[in-house]
PDB file of C-alpha atoms in Angstrom:
ATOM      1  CA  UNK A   1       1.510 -32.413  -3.349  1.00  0.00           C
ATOM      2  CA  UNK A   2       3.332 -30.471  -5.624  1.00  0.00           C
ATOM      3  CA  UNK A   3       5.383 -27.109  -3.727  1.00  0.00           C
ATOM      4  CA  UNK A   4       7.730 -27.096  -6.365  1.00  0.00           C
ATOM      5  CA  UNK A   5       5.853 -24.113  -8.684  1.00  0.00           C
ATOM      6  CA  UNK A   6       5.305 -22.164  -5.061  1.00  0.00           C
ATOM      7  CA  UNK A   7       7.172 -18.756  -5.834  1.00  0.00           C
ATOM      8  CA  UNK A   8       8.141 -15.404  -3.655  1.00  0.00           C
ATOM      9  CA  UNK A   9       8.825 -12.302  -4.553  1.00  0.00           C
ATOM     10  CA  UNK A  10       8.228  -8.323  -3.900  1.00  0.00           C
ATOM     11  CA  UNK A  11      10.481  -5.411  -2.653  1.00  0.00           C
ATOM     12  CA  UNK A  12      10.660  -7.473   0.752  1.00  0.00           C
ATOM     13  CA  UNK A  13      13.055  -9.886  -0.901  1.00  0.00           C
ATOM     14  CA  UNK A  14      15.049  -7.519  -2.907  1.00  0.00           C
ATOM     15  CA  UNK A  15      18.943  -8.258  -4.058  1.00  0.00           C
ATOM     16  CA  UNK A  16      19.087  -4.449  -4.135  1.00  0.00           C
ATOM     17  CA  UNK A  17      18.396  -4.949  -0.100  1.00  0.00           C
ATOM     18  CA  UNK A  18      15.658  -3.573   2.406  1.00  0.00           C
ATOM     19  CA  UNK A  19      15.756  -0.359   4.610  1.00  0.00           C
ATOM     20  CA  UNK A  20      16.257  -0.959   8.270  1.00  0.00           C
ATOM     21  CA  UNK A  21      13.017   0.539  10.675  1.00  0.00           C
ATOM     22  CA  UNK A  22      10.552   0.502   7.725  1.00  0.00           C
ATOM     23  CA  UNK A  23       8.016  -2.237   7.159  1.00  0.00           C
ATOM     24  CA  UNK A  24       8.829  -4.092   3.396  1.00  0.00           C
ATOM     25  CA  UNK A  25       6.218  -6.396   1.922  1.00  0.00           C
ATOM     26  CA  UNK A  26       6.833  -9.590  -0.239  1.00  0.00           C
ATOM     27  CA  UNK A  27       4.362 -12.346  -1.690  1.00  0.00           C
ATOM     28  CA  UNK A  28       3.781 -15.875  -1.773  1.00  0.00           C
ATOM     29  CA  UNK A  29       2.363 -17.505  -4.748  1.00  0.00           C
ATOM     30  CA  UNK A  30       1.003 -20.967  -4.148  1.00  0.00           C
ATOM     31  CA  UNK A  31      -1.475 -20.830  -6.168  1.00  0.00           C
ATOM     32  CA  UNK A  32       0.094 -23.771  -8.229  1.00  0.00           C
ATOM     33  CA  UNK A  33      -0.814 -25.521  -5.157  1.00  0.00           C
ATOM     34  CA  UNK A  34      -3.760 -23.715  -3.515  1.00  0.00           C
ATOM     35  CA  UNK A  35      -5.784 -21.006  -5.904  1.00  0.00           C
ATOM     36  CA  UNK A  36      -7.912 -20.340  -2.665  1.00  0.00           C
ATOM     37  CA  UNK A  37      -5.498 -19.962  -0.039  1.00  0.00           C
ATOM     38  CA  UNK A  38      -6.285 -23.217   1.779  1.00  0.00           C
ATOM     39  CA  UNK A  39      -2.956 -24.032   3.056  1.00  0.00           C
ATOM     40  CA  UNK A  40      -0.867 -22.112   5.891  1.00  0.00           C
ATOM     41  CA  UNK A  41       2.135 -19.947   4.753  1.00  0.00           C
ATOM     42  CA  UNK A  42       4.899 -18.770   7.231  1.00  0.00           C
ATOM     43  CA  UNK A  43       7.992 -17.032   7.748  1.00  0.00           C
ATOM     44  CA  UNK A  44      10.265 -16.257  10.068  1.00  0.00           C
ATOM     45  CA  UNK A  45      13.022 -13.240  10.206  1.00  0.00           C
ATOM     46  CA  UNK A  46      16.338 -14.383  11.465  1.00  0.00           C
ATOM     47  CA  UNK A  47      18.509 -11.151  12.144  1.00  0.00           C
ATOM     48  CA  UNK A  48      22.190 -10.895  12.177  1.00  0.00           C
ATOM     49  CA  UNK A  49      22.323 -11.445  15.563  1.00  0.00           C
ATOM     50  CA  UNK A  50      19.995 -14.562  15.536  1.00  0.00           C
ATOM     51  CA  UNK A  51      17.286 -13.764  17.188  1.00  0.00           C
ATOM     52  CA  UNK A  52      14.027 -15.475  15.172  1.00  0.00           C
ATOM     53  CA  UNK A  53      10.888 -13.005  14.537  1.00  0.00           C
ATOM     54  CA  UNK A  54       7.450 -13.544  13.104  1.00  0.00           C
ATOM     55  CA  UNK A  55       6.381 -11.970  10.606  1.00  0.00           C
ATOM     56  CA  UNK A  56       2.838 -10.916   8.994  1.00  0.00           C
ATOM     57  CA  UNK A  57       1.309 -13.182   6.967  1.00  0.00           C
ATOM     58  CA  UNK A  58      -2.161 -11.931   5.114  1.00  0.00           C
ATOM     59  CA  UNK A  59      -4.236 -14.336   3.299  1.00  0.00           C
ATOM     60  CA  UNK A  60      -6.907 -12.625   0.815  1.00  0.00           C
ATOM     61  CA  UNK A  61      -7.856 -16.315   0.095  1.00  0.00           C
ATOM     62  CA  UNK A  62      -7.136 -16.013  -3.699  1.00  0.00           C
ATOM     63  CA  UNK A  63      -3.579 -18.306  -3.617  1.00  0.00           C
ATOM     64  CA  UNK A  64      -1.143 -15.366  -2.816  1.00  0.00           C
ATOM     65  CA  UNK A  65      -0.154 -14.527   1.193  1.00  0.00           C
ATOM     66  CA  UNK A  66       1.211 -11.352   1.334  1.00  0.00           C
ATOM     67  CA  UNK A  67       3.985 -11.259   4.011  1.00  0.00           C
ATOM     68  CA  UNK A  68       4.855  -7.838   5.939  1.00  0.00           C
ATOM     69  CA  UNK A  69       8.108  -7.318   8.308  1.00  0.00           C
ATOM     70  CA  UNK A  70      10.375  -4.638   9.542  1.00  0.00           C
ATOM     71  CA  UNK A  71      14.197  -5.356   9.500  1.00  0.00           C
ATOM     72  CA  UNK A  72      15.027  -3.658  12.787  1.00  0.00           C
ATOM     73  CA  UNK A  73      18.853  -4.744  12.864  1.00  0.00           C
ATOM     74  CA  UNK A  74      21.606  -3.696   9.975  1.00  0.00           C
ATOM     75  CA  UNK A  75      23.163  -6.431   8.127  1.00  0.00           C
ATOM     76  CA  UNK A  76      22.106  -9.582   6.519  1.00  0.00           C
ATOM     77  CA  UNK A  77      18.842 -10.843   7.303  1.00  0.00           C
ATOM     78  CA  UNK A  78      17.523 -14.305   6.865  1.00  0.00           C
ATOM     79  CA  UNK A  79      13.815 -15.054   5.322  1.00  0.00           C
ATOM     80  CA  UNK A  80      12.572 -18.661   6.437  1.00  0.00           C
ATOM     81  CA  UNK A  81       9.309 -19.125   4.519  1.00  0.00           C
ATOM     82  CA  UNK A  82       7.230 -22.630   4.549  1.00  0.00           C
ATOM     83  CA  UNK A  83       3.930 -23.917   3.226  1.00  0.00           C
ATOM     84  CA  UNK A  84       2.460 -26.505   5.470  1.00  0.00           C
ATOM     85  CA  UNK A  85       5.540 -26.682   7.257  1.00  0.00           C
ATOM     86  CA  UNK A  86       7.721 -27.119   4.198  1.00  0.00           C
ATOM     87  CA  UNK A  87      10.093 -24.595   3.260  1.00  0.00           C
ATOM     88  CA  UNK A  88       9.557 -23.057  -0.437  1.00  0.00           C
ATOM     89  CA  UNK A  89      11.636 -23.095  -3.519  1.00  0.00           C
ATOM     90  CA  UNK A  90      14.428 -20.729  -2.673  1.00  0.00           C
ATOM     91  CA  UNK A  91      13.777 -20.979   1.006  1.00  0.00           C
ATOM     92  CA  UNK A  92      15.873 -19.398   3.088  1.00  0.00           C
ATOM     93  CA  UNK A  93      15.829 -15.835   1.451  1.00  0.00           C
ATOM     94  CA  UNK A  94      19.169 -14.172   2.465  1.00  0.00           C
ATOM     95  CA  UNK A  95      18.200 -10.241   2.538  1.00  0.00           C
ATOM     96  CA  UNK A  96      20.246  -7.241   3.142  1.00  0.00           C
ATOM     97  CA  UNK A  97      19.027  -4.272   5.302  1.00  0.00           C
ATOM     98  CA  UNK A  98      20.544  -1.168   5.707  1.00  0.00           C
ATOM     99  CA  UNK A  99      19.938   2.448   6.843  1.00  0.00           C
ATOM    100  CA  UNK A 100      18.451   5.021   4.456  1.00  0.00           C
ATOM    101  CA  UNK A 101      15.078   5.871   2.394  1.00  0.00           C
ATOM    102  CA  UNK A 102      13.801   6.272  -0.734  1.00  0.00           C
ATOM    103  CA  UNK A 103      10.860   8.782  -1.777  1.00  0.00           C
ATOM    104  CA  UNK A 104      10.774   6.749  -5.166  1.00  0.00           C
ATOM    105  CA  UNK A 105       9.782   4.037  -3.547  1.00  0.00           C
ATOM    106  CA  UNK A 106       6.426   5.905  -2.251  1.00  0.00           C
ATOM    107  CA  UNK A 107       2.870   5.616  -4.367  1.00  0.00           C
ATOM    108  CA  UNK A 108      -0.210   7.445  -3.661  1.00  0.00           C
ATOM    109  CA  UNK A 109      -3.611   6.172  -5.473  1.00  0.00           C
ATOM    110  CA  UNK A 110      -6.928   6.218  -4.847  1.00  0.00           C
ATOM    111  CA  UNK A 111     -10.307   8.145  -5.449  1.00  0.00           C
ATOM    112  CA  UNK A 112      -9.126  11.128  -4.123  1.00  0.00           C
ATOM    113  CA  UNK A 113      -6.127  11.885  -6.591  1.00  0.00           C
ATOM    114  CA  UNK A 114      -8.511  10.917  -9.506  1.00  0.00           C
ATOM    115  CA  UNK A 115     -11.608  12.307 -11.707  1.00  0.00           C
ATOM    116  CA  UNK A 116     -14.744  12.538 -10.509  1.00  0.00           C
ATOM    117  CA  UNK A 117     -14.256  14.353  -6.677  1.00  0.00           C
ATOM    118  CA  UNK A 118     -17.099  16.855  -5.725  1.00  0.00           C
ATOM    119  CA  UNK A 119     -17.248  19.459  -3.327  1.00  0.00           C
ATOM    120  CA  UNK A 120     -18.326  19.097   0.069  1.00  0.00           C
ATOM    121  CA  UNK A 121     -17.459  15.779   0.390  1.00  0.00           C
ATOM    122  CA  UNK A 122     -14.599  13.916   1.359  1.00  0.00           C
ATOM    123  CA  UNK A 123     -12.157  12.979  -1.250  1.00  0.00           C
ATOM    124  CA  UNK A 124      -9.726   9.936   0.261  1.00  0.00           C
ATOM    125  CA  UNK A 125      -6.479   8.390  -1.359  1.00  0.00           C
ATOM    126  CA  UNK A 126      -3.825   5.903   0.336  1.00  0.00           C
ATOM    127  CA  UNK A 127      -0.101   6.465   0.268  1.00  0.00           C
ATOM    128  CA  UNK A 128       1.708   3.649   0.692  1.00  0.00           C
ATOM    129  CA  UNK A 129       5.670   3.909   2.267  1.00  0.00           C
ATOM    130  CA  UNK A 130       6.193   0.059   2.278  1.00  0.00           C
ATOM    131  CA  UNK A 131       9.783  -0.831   1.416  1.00  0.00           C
ATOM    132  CA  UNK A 132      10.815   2.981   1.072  1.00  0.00           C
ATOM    133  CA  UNK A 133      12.920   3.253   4.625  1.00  0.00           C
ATOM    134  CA  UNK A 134      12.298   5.578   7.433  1.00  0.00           C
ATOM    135  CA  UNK A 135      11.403   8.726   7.178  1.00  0.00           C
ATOM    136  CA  UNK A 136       8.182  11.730   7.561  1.00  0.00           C
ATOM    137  CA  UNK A 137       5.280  12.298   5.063  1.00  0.00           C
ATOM    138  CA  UNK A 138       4.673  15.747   4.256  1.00  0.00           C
ATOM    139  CA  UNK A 139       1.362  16.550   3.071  1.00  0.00           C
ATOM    140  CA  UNK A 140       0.164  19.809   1.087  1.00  0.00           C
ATOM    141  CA  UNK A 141      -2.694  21.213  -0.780  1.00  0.00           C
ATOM    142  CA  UNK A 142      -3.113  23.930  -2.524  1.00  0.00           C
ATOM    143  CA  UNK A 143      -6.577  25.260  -4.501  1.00  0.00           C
ATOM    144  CA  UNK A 144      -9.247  27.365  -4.974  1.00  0.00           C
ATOM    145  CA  UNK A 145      -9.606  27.358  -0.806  1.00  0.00           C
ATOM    146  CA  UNK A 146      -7.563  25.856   1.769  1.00  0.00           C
ATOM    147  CA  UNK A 147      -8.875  22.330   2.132  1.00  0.00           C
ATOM    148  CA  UNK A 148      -8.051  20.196   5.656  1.00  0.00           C
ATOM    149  CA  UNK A 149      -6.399  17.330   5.311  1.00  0.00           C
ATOM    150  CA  UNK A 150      -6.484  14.481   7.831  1.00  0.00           C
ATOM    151  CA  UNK A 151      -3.938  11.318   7.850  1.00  0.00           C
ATOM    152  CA  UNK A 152      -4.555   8.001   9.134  1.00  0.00           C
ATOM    153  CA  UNK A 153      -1.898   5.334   9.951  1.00  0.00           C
ATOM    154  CA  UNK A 154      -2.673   2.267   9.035  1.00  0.00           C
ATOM    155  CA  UNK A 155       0.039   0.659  11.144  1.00  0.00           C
ATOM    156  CA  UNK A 156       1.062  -1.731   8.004  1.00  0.00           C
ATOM    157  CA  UNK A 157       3.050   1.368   5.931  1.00  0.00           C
ATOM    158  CA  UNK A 158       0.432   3.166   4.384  1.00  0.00           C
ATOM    159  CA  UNK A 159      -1.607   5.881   5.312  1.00  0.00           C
ATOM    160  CA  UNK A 160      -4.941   6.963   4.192  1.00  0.00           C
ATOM    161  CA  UNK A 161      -5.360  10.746   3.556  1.00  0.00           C
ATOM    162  CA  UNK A 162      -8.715  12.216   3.412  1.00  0.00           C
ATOM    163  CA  UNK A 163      -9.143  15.803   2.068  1.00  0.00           C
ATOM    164  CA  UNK A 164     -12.499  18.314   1.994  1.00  0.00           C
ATOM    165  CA  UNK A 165     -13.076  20.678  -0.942  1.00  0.00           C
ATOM    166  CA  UNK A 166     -15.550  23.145  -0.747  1.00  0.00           C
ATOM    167  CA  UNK A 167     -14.994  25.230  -3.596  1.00  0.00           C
ATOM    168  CA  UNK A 168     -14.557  23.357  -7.596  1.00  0.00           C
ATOM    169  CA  UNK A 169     -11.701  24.008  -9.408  1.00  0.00           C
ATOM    170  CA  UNK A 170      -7.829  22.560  -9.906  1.00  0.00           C
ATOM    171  CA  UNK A 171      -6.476  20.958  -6.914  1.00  0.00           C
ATOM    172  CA  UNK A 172      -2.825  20.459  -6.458  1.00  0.00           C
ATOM    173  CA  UNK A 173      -1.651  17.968  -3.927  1.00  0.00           C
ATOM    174  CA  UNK A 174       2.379  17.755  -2.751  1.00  0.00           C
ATOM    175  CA  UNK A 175       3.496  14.164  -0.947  1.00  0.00           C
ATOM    176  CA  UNK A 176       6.707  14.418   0.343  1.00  0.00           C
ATOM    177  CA  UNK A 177       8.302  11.960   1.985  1.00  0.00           C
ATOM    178  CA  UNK A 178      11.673  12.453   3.850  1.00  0.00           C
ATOM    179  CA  UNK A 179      11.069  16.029   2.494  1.00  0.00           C
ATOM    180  CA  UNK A 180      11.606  14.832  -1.288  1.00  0.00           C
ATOM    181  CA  UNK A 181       8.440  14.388  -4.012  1.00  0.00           C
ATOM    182  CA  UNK A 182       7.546  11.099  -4.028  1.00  0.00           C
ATOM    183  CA  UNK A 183       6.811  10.118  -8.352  1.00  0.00           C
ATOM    184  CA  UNK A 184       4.198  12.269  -9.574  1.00  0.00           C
ATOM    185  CA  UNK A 185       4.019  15.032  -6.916  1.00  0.00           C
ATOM    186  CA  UNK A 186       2.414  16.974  -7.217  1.00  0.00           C
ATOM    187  CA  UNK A 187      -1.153  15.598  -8.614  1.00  0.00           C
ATOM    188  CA  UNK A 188      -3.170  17.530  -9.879  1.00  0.00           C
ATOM    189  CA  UNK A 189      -6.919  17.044  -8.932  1.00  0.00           C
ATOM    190  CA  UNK A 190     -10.152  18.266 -10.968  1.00  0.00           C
ATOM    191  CA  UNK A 191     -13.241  18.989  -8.052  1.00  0.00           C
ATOM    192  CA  UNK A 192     -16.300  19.484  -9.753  1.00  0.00           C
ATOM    193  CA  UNK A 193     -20.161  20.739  -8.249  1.00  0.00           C
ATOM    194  CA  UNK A 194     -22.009  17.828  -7.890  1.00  0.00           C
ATOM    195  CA  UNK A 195     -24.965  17.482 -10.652  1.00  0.00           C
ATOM    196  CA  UNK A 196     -28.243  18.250  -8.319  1.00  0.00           C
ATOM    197  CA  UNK A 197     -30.007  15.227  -9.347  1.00  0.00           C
ATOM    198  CA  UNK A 198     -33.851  16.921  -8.987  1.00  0.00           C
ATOM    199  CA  UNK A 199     -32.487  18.621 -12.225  1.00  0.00           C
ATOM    200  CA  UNK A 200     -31.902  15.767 -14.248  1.00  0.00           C
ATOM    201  CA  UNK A 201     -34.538  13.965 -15.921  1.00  0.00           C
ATOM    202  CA  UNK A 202     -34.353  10.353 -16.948  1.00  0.00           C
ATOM    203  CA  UNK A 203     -36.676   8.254 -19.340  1.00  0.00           C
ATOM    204  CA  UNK A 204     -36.441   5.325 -20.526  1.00  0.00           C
ATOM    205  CA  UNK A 205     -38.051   1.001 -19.649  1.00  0.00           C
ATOM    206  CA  UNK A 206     -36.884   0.170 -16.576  1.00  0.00           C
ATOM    207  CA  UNK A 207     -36.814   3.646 -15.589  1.00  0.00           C
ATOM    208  CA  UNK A 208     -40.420   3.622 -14.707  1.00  0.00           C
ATOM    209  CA  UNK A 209     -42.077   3.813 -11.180  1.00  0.00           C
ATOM    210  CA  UNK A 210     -43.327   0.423 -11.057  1.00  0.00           C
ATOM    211  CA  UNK A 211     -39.656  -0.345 -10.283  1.00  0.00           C
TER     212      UNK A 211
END
């Protein structure tokens, strides 16, 4: 087979470098070779002072392996990465890490930060820290009432944040992270009354009881 068109890239392989104590994320493409992930990707971290570390490989099954680490050691970090035991076009990927963070680097998405959130139930979004260094999430909310807010880790750089309006009205949610806005801080968030559905009337074929 063919490995030549197998390509890797993502913040995790970055000529800018990496941020030491912070998991980083790059992919695999072999889809040239595999478009449903049949074949076995690895890689293996070699830090400045040698010592060889697995990393995470994911595979969704759709040709791409995502591939999580943490640099734990400053300095020049080496990225071994092989399909079926062959290493990949540009294999090894020579990566710099160093101390530090960067709140750009943080996105938050999901339901929760978009239209369509009703009271009394829980709205849920995911911020996700990968690549941005080390540092603390600050969460904040402020609205019509004080809503709780709950944070998961998800032990892989992201967190998922769930929040509980009970009152409609504009929601505005702050994500700091080392205690700087992360883009787009704050979001603002529009939670509506849910339509009571023994209101609403629909007519129509298809719509009829005989189902």
């Amino acid at each position: 087979p063919d490995y030549s068109g197998i390509t890797a890239y993502g913040p995790g392989l970055s000529p800018d470098g990496v941020f030491i104590e912070a998991p980083t994320e790059f992919t695999v493409d072999a889809r040239s070779v595999t478009p449903n992930g049949e074949g076995k990707v690895e890689a293996i971290l070699t830090t400045p002072t040698g010592r060889k570390l697995a990393t995470l490989v994911s595979n969704p099954k759709d040709g791409t392996y995502p591939v999580l680490y943490t640099p734990m050691e400053q300095g020049p970090q080496q990225l071994d990465v092989t399909y079926e035991g062959i290493p990949i076009p540009g294999s090894p990927f020579k990566v710099n890490a160093k101390p530090g963070n960067d709140a750009n680097k943080v996105k938050a998405y999901g339901p929760g930060l978009e239209p369509g959130n009703i009271t009394n139930a829980p709205a849920v979004f995911t911020v996700d820290m990968k690549g941005a260094g080390k540092g603390g999430l600050g969460l904040g909310i402020e609205g019509p009432v004080e809503a709780k807010m709950n944070c998961r880790d998800n032990r892989d750089g992201t967190c998922e944040v769930e929040y509980y309006p009970t009152k409609p009205g504009n929601y505005d949610i702050s994500v700091n992270f080392a205690e700087k806005p992360i883009p787009n801080s704050p979001f603002r968030v529009r939670i509506q009354n849910p339509v009571d559905a023994s209101k609403v009337k629909c007519f129509g074929p298809g719509l009829d009881s005989k189902g």
